Coordinates of C-alpha atoms and ligand atoms in Angstrom, one line a residue:
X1 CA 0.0 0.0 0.0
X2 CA 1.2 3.2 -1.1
X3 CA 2.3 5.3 2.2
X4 CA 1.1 9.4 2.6
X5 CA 3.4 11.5 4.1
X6 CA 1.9 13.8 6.5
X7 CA 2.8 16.9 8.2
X8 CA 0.8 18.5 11.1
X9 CA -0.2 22.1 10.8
X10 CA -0.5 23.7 14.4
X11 CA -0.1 21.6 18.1
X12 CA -4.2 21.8 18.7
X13 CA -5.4 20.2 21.6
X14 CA -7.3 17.7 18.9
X15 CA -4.4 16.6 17.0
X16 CA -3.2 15.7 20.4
X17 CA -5.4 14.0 21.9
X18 CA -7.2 12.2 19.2
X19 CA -6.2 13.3 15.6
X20 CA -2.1 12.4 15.8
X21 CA -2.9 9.0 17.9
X22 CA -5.0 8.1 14.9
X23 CA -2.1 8.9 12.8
X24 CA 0.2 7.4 14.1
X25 CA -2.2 3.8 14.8
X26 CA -2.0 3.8 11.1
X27 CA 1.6 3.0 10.3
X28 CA 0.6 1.1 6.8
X29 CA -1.2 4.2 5.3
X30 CA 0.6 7.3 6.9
X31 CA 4.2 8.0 7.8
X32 CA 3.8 11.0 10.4
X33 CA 6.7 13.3 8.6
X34 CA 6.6 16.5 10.6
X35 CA 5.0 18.5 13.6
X36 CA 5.0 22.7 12.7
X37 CA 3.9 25.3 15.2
X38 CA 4.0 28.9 14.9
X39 CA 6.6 28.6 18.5
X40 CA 9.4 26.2 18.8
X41 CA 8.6 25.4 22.6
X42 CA 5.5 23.7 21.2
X43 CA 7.0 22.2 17.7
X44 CA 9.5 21.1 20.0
X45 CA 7.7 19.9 23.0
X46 CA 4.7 17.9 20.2
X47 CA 7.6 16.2 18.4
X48 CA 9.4 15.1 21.5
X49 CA 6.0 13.5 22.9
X50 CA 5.5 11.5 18.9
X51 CA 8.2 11.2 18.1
X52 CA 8.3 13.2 15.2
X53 CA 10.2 16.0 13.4
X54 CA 9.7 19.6 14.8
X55 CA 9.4 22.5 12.1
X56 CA 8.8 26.3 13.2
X57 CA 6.3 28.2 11.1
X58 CA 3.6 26.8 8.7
X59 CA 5.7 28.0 5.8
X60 CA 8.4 26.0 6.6
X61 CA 6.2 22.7 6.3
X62 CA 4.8 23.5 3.1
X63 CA 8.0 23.9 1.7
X64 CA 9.1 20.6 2.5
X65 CA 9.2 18.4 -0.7
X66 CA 9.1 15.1 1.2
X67 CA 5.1 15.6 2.3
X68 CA 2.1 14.7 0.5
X69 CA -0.7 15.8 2.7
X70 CA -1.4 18.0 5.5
X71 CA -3.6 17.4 8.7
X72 CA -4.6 21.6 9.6
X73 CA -6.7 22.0 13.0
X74 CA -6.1 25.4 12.8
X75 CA -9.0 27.8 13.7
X76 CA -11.4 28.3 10.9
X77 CA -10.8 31.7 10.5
X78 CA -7.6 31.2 9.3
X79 CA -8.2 28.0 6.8
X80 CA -8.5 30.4 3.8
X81 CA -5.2 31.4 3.9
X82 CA -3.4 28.3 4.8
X83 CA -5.7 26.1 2.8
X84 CA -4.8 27.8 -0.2
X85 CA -1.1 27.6 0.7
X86 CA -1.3 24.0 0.9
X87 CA -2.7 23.9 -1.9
X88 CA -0.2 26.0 -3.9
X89 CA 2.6 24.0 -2.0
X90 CA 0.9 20.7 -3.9
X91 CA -0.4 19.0 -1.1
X92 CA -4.0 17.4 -0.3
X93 CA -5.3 18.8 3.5
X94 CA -7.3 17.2 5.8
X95 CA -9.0 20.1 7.9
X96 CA -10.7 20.6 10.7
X97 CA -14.4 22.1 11.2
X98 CA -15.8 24.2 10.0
X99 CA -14.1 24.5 6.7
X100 CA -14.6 28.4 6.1
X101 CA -15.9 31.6 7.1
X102 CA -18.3 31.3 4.4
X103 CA -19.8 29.9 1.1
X104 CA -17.7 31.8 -1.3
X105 CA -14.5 31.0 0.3
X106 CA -15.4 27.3 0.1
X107 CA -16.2 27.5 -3.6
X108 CA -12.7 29.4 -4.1
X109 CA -10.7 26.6 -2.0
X110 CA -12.3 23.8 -4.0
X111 CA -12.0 25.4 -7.5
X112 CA -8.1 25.5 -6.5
X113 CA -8.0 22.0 -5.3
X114 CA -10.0 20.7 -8.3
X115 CA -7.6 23.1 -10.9
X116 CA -4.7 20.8 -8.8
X117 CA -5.8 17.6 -8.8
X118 CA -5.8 17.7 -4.3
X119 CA -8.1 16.5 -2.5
X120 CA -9.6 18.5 0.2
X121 CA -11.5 16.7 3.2
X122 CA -13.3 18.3 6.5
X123 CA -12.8 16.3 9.3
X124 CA -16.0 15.3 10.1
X125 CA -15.1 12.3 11.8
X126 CA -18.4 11.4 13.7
X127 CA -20.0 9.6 10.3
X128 CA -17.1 7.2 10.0
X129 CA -18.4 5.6 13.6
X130 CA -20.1 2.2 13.3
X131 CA -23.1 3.5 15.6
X132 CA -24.5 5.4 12.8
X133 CA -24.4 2.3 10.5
X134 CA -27.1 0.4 12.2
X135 CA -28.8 3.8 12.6
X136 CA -28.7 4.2 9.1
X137 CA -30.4 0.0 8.6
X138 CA -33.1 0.9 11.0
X139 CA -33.9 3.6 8.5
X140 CA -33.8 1.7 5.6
X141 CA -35.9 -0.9 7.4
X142 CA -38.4 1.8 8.3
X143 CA -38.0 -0.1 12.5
X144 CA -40.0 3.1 13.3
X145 CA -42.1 3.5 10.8
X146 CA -42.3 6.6 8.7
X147 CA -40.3 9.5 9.5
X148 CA -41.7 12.8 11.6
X149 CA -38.8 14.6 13.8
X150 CA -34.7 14.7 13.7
X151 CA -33.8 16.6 16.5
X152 CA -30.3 17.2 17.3
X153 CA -28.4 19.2 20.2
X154 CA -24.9 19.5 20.7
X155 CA -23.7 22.1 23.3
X156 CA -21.3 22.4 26.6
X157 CA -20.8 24.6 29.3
X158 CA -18.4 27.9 29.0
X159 CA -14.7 27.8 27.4
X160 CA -11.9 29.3 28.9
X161 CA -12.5 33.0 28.2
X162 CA -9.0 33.0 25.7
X163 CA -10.7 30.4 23.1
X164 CA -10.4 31.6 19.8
X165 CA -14.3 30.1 19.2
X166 CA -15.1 33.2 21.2
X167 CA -13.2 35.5 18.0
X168 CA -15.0 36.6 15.4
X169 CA -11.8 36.6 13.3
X170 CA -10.8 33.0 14.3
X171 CA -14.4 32.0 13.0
X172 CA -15.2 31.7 16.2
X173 CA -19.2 30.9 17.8
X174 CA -21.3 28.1 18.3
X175 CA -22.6 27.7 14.9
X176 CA -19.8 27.3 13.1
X177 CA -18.4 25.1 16.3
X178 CA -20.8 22.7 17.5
X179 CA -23.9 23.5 15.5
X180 CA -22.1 22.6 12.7
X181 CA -22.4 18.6 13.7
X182 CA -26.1 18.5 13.8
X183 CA -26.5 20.4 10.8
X184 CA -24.0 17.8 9.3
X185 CA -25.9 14.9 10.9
X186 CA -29.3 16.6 9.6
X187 CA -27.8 16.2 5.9
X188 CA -26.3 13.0 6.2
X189 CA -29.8 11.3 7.4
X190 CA -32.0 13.3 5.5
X191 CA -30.4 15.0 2.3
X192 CA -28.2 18.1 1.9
X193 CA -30.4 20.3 -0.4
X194 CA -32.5 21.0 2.9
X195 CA -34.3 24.4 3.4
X196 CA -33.3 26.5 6.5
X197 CA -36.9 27.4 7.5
X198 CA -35.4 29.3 10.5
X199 CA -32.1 30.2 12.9
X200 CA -32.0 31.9 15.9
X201 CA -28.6 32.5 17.2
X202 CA -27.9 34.5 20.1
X203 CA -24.9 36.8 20.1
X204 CA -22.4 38.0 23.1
X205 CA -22.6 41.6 22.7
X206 CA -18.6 41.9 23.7
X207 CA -17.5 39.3 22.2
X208 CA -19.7 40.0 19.0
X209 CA -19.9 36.1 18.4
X210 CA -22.9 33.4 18.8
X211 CA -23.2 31.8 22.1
X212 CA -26.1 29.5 21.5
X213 CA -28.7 29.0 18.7
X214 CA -31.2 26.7 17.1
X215 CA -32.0 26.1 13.9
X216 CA -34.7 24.3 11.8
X217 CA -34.2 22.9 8.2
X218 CA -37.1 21.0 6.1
X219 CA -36.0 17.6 3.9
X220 CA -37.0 17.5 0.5
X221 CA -39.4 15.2 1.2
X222 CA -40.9 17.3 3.9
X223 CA -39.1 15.7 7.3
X224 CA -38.5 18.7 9.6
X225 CA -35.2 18.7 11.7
X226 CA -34.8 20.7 14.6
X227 CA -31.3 21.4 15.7
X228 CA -29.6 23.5 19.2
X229 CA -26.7 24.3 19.7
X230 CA -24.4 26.2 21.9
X231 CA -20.9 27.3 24.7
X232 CA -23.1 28.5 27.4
X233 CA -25.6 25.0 27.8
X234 CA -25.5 21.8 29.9
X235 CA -23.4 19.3 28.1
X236 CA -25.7 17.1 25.0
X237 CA -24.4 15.3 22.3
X238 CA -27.2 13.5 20.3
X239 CA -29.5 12.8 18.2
X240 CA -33.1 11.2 17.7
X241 CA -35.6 10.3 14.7
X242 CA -39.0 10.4 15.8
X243 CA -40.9 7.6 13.8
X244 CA -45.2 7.3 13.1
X245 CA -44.2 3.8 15.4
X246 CA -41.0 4.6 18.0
X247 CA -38.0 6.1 18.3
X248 CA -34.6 5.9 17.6
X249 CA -31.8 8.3 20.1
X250 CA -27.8 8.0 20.0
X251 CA -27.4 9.4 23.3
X252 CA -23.0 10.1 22.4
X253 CA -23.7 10.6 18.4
X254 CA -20.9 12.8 18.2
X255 CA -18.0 12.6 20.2
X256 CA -17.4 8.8 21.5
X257 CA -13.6 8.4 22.8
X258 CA -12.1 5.4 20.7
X259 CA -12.5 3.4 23.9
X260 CA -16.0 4.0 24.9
X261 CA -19.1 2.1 24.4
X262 CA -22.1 3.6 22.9
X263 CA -25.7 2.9 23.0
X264 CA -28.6 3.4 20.9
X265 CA -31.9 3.4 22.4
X266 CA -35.0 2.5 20.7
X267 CA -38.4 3.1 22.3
X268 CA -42.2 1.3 20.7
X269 CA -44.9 1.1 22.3
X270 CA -44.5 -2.1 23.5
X271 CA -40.6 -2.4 24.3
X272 CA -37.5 0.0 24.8
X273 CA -34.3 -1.9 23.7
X274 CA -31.0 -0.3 24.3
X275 CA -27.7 -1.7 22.3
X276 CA -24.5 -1.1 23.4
X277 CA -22.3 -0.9 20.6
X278 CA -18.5 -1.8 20.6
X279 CA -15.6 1.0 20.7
X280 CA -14.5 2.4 16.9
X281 CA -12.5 4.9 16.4
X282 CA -14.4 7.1 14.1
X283 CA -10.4 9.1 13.7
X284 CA -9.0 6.5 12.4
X285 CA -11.6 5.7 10.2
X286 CA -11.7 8.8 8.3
X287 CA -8.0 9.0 8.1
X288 CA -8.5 5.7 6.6
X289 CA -10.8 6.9 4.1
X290 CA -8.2 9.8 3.4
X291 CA -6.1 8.0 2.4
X292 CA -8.1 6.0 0.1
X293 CA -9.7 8.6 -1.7
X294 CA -5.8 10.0 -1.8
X295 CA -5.0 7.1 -3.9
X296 CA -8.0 6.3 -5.8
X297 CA -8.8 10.1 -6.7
X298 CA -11.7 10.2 -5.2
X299 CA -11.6 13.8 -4.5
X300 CA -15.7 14.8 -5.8
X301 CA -17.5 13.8 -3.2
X302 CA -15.6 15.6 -0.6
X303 CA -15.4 18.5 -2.4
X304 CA -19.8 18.2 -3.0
X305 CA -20.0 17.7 0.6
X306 CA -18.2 21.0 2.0
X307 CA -19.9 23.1 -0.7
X308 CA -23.6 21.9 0.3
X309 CA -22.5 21.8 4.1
X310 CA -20.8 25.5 3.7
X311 CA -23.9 26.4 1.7
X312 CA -26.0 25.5 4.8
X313 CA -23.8 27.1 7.1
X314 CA -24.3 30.6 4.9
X315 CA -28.1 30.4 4.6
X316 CA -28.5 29.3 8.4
X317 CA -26.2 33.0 9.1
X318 CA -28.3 35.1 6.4
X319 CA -31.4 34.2 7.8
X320 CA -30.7 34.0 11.6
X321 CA -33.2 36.2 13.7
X322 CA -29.9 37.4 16.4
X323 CA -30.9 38.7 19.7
X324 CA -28.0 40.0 21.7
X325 CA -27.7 38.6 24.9
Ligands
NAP1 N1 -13.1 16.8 14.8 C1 -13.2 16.9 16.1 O1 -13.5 16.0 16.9 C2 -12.7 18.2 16.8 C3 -12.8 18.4 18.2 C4 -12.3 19.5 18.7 C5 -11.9 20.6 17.9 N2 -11.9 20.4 16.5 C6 -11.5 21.5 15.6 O2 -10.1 21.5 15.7 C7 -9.6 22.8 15.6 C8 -8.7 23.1 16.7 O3 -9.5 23.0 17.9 P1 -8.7 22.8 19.4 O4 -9.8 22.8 20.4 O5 -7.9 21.6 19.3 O6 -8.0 24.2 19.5 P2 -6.5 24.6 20.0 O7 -6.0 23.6 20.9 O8 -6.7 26.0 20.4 O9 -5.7 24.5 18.6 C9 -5.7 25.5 17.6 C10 -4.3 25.6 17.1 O10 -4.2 26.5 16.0 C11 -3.0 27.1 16.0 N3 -3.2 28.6 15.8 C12 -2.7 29.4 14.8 N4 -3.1 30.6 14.9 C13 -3.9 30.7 16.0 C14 -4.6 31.7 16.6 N5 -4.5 33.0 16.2 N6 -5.4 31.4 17.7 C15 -5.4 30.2 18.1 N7 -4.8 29.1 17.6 C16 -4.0 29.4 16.5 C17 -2.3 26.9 17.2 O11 -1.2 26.0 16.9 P3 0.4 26.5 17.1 O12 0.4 27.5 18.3 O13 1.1 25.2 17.5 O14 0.8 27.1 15.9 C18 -3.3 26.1 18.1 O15 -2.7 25.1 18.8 C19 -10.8 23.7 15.5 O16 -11.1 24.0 14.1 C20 -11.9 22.9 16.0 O17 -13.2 23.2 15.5 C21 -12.4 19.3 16.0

């Protein structure tokens, strides 16, 4: 199998926790090349703790010849710039959420990719855990009859008040943080040319960026989804379909450790069943399927599924009703 050479674009909290684990659990499809930071105490400190080759400043990892793709969890805000320097550097990227600031700097960063031949991937790593699979066959079975509801709310308490999700100019607020999963999820289940019927999102005066918000978005086929979100809520991460005969809920649909077990709860009239469902690792499966659609070229449905998710993201913004908090 042909190896990718990967360098790491900023020492985030994710790529150290999860993302660079993954990586490194991976040692017949990725070779981790090199660890950049904008600092040398943290390319320094990174590299020591994986092993791995420091480099100071972004620019400096681009320009290495010996790298093939790039893992970016760099604040959203500043994907534009560095996403296109990848690019121009001749390098496929692997980026965090949310991809852009908006829809029109999506379509730019995926006309570039396409012009190169790259492949450009969000890191929405959630859909590559098995729970959703047998989600996905209760659907297809109709096990709760035809559909009503999707209703999805992802949200946690307060960030340390330094976060760059609390910048405007890092891309920070909730939308584009954790709404952006259940919008996702929405999508996945249901279809991405959905209609935003409505968004709320409540706005920090200070701060000048989204706290909380909800949003609803109609299926082609009429199936309304209602989704919350926020920094300032008790902790939720799930998601539930509302059938004419039960009910399906994921209770951790988003965020499962690659150790924990999950469960998915189903309730009819006559029986609840829960199943517990065996640990994946939903980051190592989509680095797995990076790598694959790195070799096969199967760069267009990435690049649909960013534009229609970014395209979302834009009309959920236009037509939020904001209240200042
Ligand atoms: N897929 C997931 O499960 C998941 C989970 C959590 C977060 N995320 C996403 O991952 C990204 C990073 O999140 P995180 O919580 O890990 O954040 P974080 O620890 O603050 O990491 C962000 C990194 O970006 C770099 N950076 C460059 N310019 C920056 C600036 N002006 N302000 C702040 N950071 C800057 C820094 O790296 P250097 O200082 O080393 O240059 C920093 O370590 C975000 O896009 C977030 O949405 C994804």
């Amino acid at each position: 199998m042909t190896k990718i050479r990967i360098g790491i674009m900023g020492c985030a909290n994710i790529a150290k926790r999860m993302v660079i684990p993954a990586i490194k659990n991976l040692p017949n499809e990725f070779e981790l090349s090199a660890i950049s930071s904008r600092t040398s105490e943290k390319a320094l400190k990174f590299s020591k703790f994986f092993n791995s080759q420091p480099i100071v400043g972004y620019d400096n990892l681009l320009d290495r010849g010996d790298i093939d793709a790039i893992y970016m969890p760099l604040p959203t805000g500043l994907h534009q710039e560095w996403i296109s320097n990848a690019l121009d550097s001749g390098k496929h990227v692997i980026v965090e959420k949310s991809f852009s600031l908006n829809y029109s700097s999506a379509q730019r960063l995926i006309e570039l990719a396409k012009s190169k031949g790259l492949l450009l991937m969000e890191n929405f790593m959630f859909k590559y855990h098995k729970q959703h699979q047998l989600v996905w066959r209760y659907l297809q079975n109709e096990h709760i009859g035809s559909l009503r509801l999707f209703r999805s709310q992802f949200g946690f308490p307060p960030l340390d008040s330094s976060n760059f999700r609390y910048d405007p100019k890092m891309g920070g607020g909730a939308l584009l943080d954790a709404g952006a999963y259940s919008i996702m999820a929405s999508r996945w289940f249901l279809g991405c040319d959905q209609k935003v019927l409505n968004s709320v999102l409540f706005i920090d005066p200070d701060r000048k960026v989204d706290i909380y918000g909800n949003v609803t978005l109609q299926s082609n086929n009429g199936i309304i989804s209602q989704l919350s979100f926020g920094f300032d809520n008790f902790y939720q991460c799930n998601y539930e379909f509302w059938g004419a005969k039960g009910r399906i809920r994921v209770e951790k649909a988003f965020t499962p450790k690659p150790n924990e077990v999950t469960q998915i709860v189903i309730e009819k009239q006559e029986n609840k069943t829960t199943t517990n469902i065996s640990p994946d690792n939903h980051f190592e499966n989509i680095f797995k399927e990076f790598h694959r659609s790195i070799i096969e070229k199967n760069h267009e449905l990435h690049y649909k599924d960013i534009l229609s998710q970014s395209k979302t993201l834009n009309e959920i913004r236009e037509k939020a009703l904001k209240i200042q908090l």
